[in-house]
JSON list of C-alpha atoms in Angstrom, two decimals:
[
{"chain": "C", "resi": 1, "resn": "UNK", "atom": "CA", "xyz": [135.18, -21.93, 26.35]},
{"chain": "C", "resi": 2, "resn": "UNK", "atom": "CA", "xyz": [134.16, -25.19, 27.86]},
{"chain": "C", "resi": 3, "resn": "UNK", "atom": "CA", "xyz": [133.70, -28.43, 25.80]},
{"chain": "C", "resi": 4, "resn": "UNK", "atom": "CA", "xyz": [130.23, -28.63, 26.07]},
{"chain": "C", "resi": 5, "resn": "UNK", "atom": "CA", "xyz": [129.98, -29.13, 22.45]},
{"chain": "C", "resi": 6, "resn": "UNK", "atom": "CA", "xyz": [131.25, -32.50, 22.71]},
{"chain": "C", "resi": 7, "resn": "UNK", "atom": "CA", "xyz": [128.04, -33.28, 24.63]},
{"chain": "C", "resi": 8, "resn": "UNK", "atom": "CA", "xyz": [126.04, -32.82, 21.32]},
{"chain": "C", "resi": 9, "resn": "UNK", "atom": "CA", "xyz": [128.71, -33.82, 18.83]},
{"chain": "C", "resi": 10, "resn": "UNK", "atom": "CA", "xyz": [129.36, -37.52, 20.09]},
{"chain": "C", "resi": 11, "resn": "UNK", "atom": "CA", "xyz": [125.87, -38.58, 20.48]},
{"chain": "C", "resi": 12, "resn": "UNK", "atom": "CA", "xyz": [125.15, -37.05, 16.82]},
{"chain": "C", "resi": 13, "resn": "UNK", "atom": "CA", "xyz": [128.24, -38.86, 15.77]},
{"chain": "C", "resi": 14, "resn": "UNK", "atom": "CA", "xyz": [126.89, -42.27, 16.90]},
{"chain": "C", "resi": 15, "resn": "UNK", "atom": "CA", "xyz": [123.43, -41.64, 15.23]},
{"chain": "C", "resi": 16, "resn": "UNK", "atom": "CA", "xyz": [125.32, -40.74, 12.07]},
{"chain": "C", "resi": 17, "resn": "UNK", "atom": "CA", "xyz": [127.39, -43.82, 12.06]},
{"chain": "C", "resi": 18, "resn": "UNK", "atom": "CA", "xyz": [124.49, -45.65, 12.79]},
{"chain": "C", "resi": 19, "resn": "UNK", "atom": "CA", "xyz": [122.57, -44.15, 9.89]},
{"chain": "C", "resi": 20, "resn": "UNK", "atom": "CA", "xyz": [125.41, -44.79, 7.48]},
{"chain": "C", "resi": 21, "resn": "UNK", "atom": "CA", "xyz": [125.76, -48.55, 8.35]},
{"chain": "C", "resi": 22, "resn": "UNK", "atom": "CA", "xyz": [122.00, -49.28, 8.88]},
{"chain": "C", "resi": 23, "resn": "UNK", "atom": "CA", "xyz": [120.49, -47.51, 5.76]},
{"chain": "C", "resi": 24, "resn": "UNK", "atom": "CA", "xyz": [123.27, -48.17, 3.32]},
{"chain": "C", "resi": 25, "resn": "UNK", "atom": "CA", "xyz": [121.35, -48.36, 0.02]},
{"chain": "C", "resi": 26, "resn": "UNK", "atom": "CA", "xyz": [118.61, -50.43, 1.49]},
{"chain": "C", "resi": 27, "resn": "UNK", "atom": "CA", "xyz": [115.39, -48.22, 0.91]},
{"chain": "C", "resi": 28, "resn": "UNK", "atom": "CA", "xyz": [113.77, -48.80, -2.39]},
{"chain": "C", "resi": 29, "resn": "UNK", "atom": "CA", "xyz": [111.32, -46.20, -2.12]},
{"chain": "C", "resi": 30, "resn": "UNK", "atom": "CA", "xyz": [112.49, -42.64, -3.42]},
{"chain": "C", "resi": 31, "resn": "UNK", "atom": "CA", "xyz": [110.78, -40.73, -0.69]},
{"chain": "C", "resi": 32, "resn": "UNK", "atom": "CA", "xyz": [112.37, -42.91, 1.99]},
{"chain": "C", "resi": 33, "resn": "UNK", "atom": "CA", "xyz": [115.93, -42.44, 0.31]},
{"chain": "C", "resi": 34, "resn": "UNK", "atom": "CA", "xyz": [115.54, -38.68, 0.26]},
{"chain": "C", "resi": 35, "resn": "UNK", "atom": "CA", "xyz": [114.55, -38.49, 3.90]},
{"chain": "C", "resi": 36, "resn": "UNK", "atom": "CA", "xyz": [117.24, -40.76, 5.10]},
{"chain": "C", "resi": 37, "resn": "UNK", "atom": "CA", "xyz": [119.69, -38.73, 3.06]},
{"chain": "C", "resi": 38, "resn": "UNK", "atom": "CA", "xyz": [118.37, -35.44, 4.70]},
{"chain": "C", "resi": 39, "resn": "UNK", "atom": "CA", "xyz": [118.75, -37.01, 8.15]},
{"chain": "C", "resi": 40, "resn": "UNK", "atom": "CA", "xyz": [122.31, -37.88, 7.35]},
{"chain": "C", "resi": 41, "resn": "UNK", "atom": "CA", "xyz": [123.30, -34.47, 6.09]},
{"chain": "C", "resi": 42, "resn": "UNK", "atom": "CA", "xyz": [121.50, -32.83, 9.24]},
{"chain": "C", "resi": 43, "resn": "UNK", "atom": "CA", "xyz": [123.31, -35.25, 11.64]},
{"chain": "C", "resi": 44, "resn": "UNK", "atom": "CA", "xyz": [126.69, -34.49, 9.79]},
{"chain": "C", "resi": 45, "resn": "UNK", "atom": "CA", "xyz": [125.95, -30.58, 10.31]},
{"chain": "C", "resi": 46, "resn": "UNK", "atom": "CA", "xyz": [124.96, -31.31, 14.11]},
{"chain": "C", "resi": 47, "resn": "UNK", "atom": "CA", "xyz": [128.10, -33.13, 14.68]},
{"chain": "C", "resi": 48, "resn": "UNK", "atom": "CA", "xyz": [129.94, -30.09, 13.16]},
{"chain": "C", "resi": 49, "resn": "UNK", "atom": "CA", "xyz": [128.09, -27.68, 15.18]},
{"chain": "C", "resi": 50, "resn": "UNK", "atom": "CA", "xyz": [129.22, -29.58, 18.36]},
{"chain": "C", "resi": 51, "resn": "UNK", "atom": "CA", "xyz": [132.56, -29.86, 17.26]},
{"chain": "C", "resi": 52, "resn": "UNK", "atom": "CA", "xyz": [132.56, -26.19, 16.48]},
{"chain": "C", "resi": 53, "resn": "UNK", "atom": "CA", "xyz": [131.74, -25.50, 20.10]},
{"chain": "C", "resi": 54, "resn": "UNK", "atom": "CA", "xyz": [134.70, -27.62, 21.51]},
{"chain": "C", "resi": 55, "resn": "UNK", "atom": "CA", "xyz": [138.39, -27.93, 21.47]},
{"chain": "C", "resi": 56, "resn": "UNK", "atom": "CA", "xyz": [138.03, -29.52, 17.98]},
{"chain": "C", "resi": 57, "resn": "UNK", "atom": "CA", "xyz": [136.72, -26.18, 16.50]},
{"chain": "C", "resi": 58, "resn": "UNK", "atom": "CA", "xyz": [139.51, -24.27, 17.94]},
{"chain": "C", "resi": 59, "resn": "UNK", "atom": "CA", "xyz": [142.07, -26.71, 16.44]},
{"chain": "C", "resi": 60, "resn": "UNK", "atom": "CA", "xyz": [140.62, -26.34, 12.99]},
{"chain": "C", "resi": 61, "resn": "UNK", "atom": "CA", "xyz": [140.13, -22.40, 13.39]},
{"chain": "C", "resi": 62, "resn": "UNK", "atom": "CA", "xyz": [143.72, -22.26, 14.41]},
{"chain": "C", "resi": 63, "resn": "UNK", "atom": "CA", "xyz": [144.83, -24.46, 11.53]},
{"chain": "C", "resi": 64, "resn": "UNK", "atom": "CA", "xyz": [143.09, -22.43, 9.10]},
{"chain": "C", "resi": 65, "resn": "UNK", "atom": "CA", "xyz": [144.00, -19.21, 10.38]},
{"chain": "C", "resi": 66, "resn": "UNK", "atom": "CA", "xyz": [147.65, -20.31, 10.67]},
{"chain": "C", "resi": 67, "resn": "UNK", "atom": "CA", "xyz": [147.60, -21.58, 6.93]},
{"chain": "C", "resi": 68, "resn": "UNK", "atom": "CA", "xyz": [145.96, -18.25, 5.89]},
{"chain": "C", "resi": 69, "resn": "UNK", "atom": "CA", "xyz": [148.69, -16.26, 7.82]},
{"chain": "C", "resi": 70, "resn": "UNK", "atom": "CA", "xyz": [151.28, -18.48, 6.21]},
{"chain": "C", "resi": 71, "resn": "UNK", "atom": "CA", "xyz": [150.09, -18.08, 2.75]},
{"chain": "C", "resi": 72, "resn": "UNK", "atom": "CA", "xyz": [148.91, -14.43, 3.27]},
{"chain": "C", "resi": 73, "resn": "UNK", "atom": "CA", "xyz": [145.46, -14.87, 2.43]},
{"chain": "C", "resi": 74, "resn": "UNK", "atom": "CA", "xyz": [143.92, -13.42, 5.58]},
{"chain": "C", "resi": 75, "resn": "UNK", "atom": "CA", "xyz": [140.06, -13.98, 5.98]},
{"chain": "C", "resi": 76, "resn": "UNK", "atom": "CA", "xyz": [139.81, -14.92, 2.37]},
{"chain": "C", "resi": 77, "resn": "UNK", "atom": "CA", "xyz": [140.84, -18.54, 2.89]},
{"chain": "C", "resi": 78, "resn": "UNK", "atom": "CA", "xyz": [138.03, -19.24, 5.35]},
{"chain": "C", "resi": 79, "resn": "UNK", "atom": "CA", "xyz": [135.59, -17.75, 2.93]},
{"chain": "C", "resi": 80, "resn": "UNK", "atom": "CA", "xyz": [137.06, -19.71, 0.08]},
{"chain": "C", "resi": 81, "resn": "UNK", "atom": "CA", "xyz": [136.91, -23.01, 2.18]},
{"chain": "C", "resi": 82, "resn": "UNK", "atom": "CA", "xyz": [133.32, -22.07, 3.22]},
{"chain": "C", "resi": 83, "resn": "UNK", "atom": "CA", "xyz": [132.40, -21.68, -0.62]},
{"chain": "C", "resi": 84, "resn": "UNK", "atom": "CA", "xyz": [134.12, -24.87, -1.74]},
{"chain": "C", "resi": 85, "resn": "UNK", "atom": "CA", "xyz": [132.51, -26.89, 1.03]},
{"chain": "C", "resi": 86, "resn": "UNK", "atom": "CA", "xyz": [128.92, -25.75, 0.16]},
{"chain": "C", "resi": 87, "resn": "UNK", "atom": "CA", "xyz": [129.51, -26.23, -3.34]},
{"chain": "C", "resi": 88, "resn": "UNK", "atom": "CA", "xyz": [131.26, -29.56, -2.89]},
{"chain": "C", "resi": 89, "resn": "UNK", "atom": "CA", "xyz": [128.45, -30.97, -0.69]},
{"chain": "C", "resi": 90, "resn": "UNK", "atom": "CA", "xyz": [125.78, -29.65, -2.84]},
{"chain": "C", "resi": 91, "resn": "UNK", "atom": "CA", "xyz": [127.40, -31.14, -6.19]},
{"chain": "C", "resi": 92, "resn": "UNK", "atom": "CA", "xyz": [128.12, -34.45, -4.27]},
{"chain": "C", "resi": 93, "resn": "UNK", "atom": "CA", "xyz": [124.41, -35.21, -3.15]},
{"chain": "C", "resi": 94, "resn": "UNK", "atom": "CA", "xyz": [123.06, -33.88, -6.67]},
{"chain": "C", "resi": 95, "resn": "UNK", "atom": "CA", "xyz": [125.52, -36.12, -8.51]},
{"chain": "C", "resi": 96, "resn": "UNK", "atom": "CA", "xyz": [124.38, -39.56, -7.23]},
{"chain": "C", "resi": 97, "resn": "UNK", "atom": "CA", "xyz": [121.49, -38.52, -5.00]},
{"chain": "C", "resi": 98, "resn": "UNK", "atom": "CA", "xyz": [123.32, -39.90, -1.89]},
{"chain": "C", "resi": 99, "resn": "UNK", "atom": "CA", "xyz": [124.53, -38.16, 1.07]},
{"chain": "C", "resi": 100, "resn": "UNK", "atom": "CA", "xyz": [127.87, -39.90, 1.05]},
{"chain": "C", "resi": 101, "resn": "UNK", "atom": "CA", "xyz": [131.40, -39.36, 2.74]},
{"chain": "C", "resi": 102, "resn": "UNK", "atom": "CA", "xyz": [132.21, -36.24, 0.70]},
{"chain": "C", "resi": 103, "resn": "UNK", "atom": "CA", "xyz": [129.28, -34.27, 1.70]},
{"chain": "C", "resi": 104, "resn": "UNK", "atom": "CA", "xyz": [129.16, -35.26, 5.10]},
{"chain": "C", "resi": 105, "resn": "UNK", "atom": "CA", "xyz": [132.77, -34.36, 5.68]},
{"chain": "C", "resi": 106, "resn": "UNK", "atom": "CA", "xyz": [132.28, -30.93, 4.41]},
{"chain": "C", "resi": 107, "resn": "UNK", "atom": "CA", "xyz": [129.18, -30.55, 6.43]},
{"chain": "C", "resi": 108, "resn": "UNK", "atom": "CA", "xyz": [131.05, -31.58, 9.56]},
{"chain": "C", "resi": 109, "resn": "UNK", "atom": "CA", "xyz": [133.74, -28.82, 9.08]},
{"chain": "C", "resi": 110, "resn": "UNK", "atom": "CA", "xyz": [131.31, -26.26, 7.82]},
{"chain": "C", "resi": 111, "resn": "UNK", "atom": "CA", "xyz": [130.06, -24.68, 11.09]},
{"chain": "C", "resi": 112, "resn": "UNK", "atom": "CA", "xyz": [133.65, -23.97, 12.33]},
{"chain": "C", "resi": 113, "resn": "UNK", "atom": "CA", "xyz": [134.48, -22.24, 8.84]},
{"chain": "C", "resi": 114, "resn": "UNK", "atom": "CA", "xyz": [131.14, -20.32, 9.02]},
{"chain": "C", "resi": 115, "resn": "UNK", "atom": "CA", "xyz": [132.18, -19.22, 12.65]},
{"chain": "C", "resi": 116, "resn": "UNK", "atom": "CA", "xyz": [135.48, -18.15, 11.27]},
{"chain": "C", "resi": 117, "resn": "UNK", "atom": "CA", "xyz": [133.90, -16.11, 8.50]},
{"chain": "C", "resi": 118, "resn": "UNK", "atom": "CA", "xyz": [131.31, -14.42, 10.74]},
{"chain": "C", "resi": 119, "resn": "UNK", "atom": "CA", "xyz": [133.73, -14.16, 13.56]},
{"chain": "C", "resi": 120, "resn": "UNK", "atom": "CA", "xyz": [136.07, -11.90, 11.30]},
{"chain": "C", "resi": 121, "resn": "UNK", "atom": "CA", "xyz": [139.02, -12.45, 13.79]},
{"chain": "C", "resi": 122, "resn": "UNK", "atom": "CA", "xyz": [141.41, -14.42, 11.45]},
{"chain": "C", "resi": 123, "resn": "UNK", "atom": "CA", "xyz": [144.77, -12.94, 12.45]},
{"chain": "C", "resi": 124, "resn": "UNK", "atom": "CA", "xyz": [147.20, -14.84, 14.70]},
{"chain": "C", "resi": 125, "resn": "UNK", "atom": "CA", "xyz": [144.46, -15.67, 17.08]},
{"chain": "C", "resi": 126, "resn": "UNK", "atom": "CA", "xyz": [142.03, -17.45, 14.49]},
{"chain": "C", "resi": 127, "resn": "UNK", "atom": "CA", "xyz": [141.11, -19.95, 17.21]},
{"chain": "C", "resi": 128, "resn": "UNK", "atom": "CA", "xyz": [139.51, -17.51, 19.34]},
{"chain": "C", "resi": 129, "resn": "UNK", "atom": "CA", "xyz": [137.10, -16.31, 16.54]},
{"chain": "C", "resi": 130, "resn": "UNK", "atom": "CA", "xyz": [135.02, -19.32, 17.15]},
{"chain": "C", "resi": 131, "resn": "UNK", "atom": "CA", "xyz": [134.61, -18.46, 20.86]},
{"chain": "C", "resi": 132, "resn": "UNK", "atom": "CA", "xyz": [134.06, -14.71, 19.99]},
{"chain": "C", "resi": 133, "resn": "UNK", "atom": "CA", "xyz": [131.27, -16.05, 17.62]},
{"chain": "C", "resi": 134, "resn": "UNK", "atom": "CA", "xyz": [129.61, -17.98, 20.33]},
{"chain": "C", "resi": 135, "resn": "UNK", "atom": "CA", "xyz": [129.94, -15.38, 23.02]},
{"chain": "C", "resi": 136, "resn": "UNK", "atom": "CA", "xyz": [127.83, -12.85, 20.72]},
{"chain": "C", "resi": 137, "resn": "UNK", "atom": "CA", "xyz": [125.42, -15.54, 19.87]},
{"chain": "C", "resi": 138, "resn": "UNK", "atom": "CA", "xyz": [125.16, -16.47, 23.65]},
{"chain": "C", "resi": 139, "resn": "UNK", "atom": "CA", "xyz": [124.32, -12.81, 24.55]},
{"chain": "C", "resi": 140, "resn": "UNK", "atom": "CA", "xyz": [122.07, -12.20, 21.77]},
{"chain": "C", "resi": 141, "resn": "UNK", "atom": "CA", "xyz": [120.06, -15.42, 22.80]},
{"chain": "C", "resi": 142, "resn": "UNK", "atom": "CA", "xyz": [120.44, -14.22, 26.58]},
{"chain": "C", "resi": 143, "resn": "UNK", "atom": "CA", "xyz": [118.93, -10.85, 25.41]},
{"chain": "C", "resi": 144, "resn": "UNK", "atom": "CA", "xyz": [115.92, -12.36, 23.19]},
{"chain": "C", "resi": 145, "resn": "UNK", "atom": "CA", "xyz": [114.88, -14.82, 26.41]},
{"chain": "C", "resi": 146, "resn": "UNK", "atom": "CA", "xyz": [115.19, -12.09, 28.92]},
{"chain": "C", "resi": 147, "resn": "UNK", "atom": "CA", "xyz": [112.94, -9.59, 27.00]}
]
């Protein structure tokens, strides 16, 4: 697996930081606030998708797998963290109608957690689950394009 994901993650991270600094509470129009919040959350998820396809995703996957092995949770830890992340981000945005740091943080880690859940290989080689998931996704997309 290469670190091509950083080509996506780093520019998206710069856009996310710029959106956070430039539009912090400035728009008065409710529609503009909603659009900016949606863009911020989309950028945070894009950063996470890029990180999931790089060494950062392998580190996160290995850490979650190591912790799951340590406490004997198996694949349940990744599923639990994914559910908590989705609920946390949703509740955070619903509570104050802002896409603040809590929701953004969970959305950055969510793609790697989703890859772990879908990959299904959470034994001692949890870091490889992300690679397996993206290999299957690449094969599927190549078959769709070649048909």
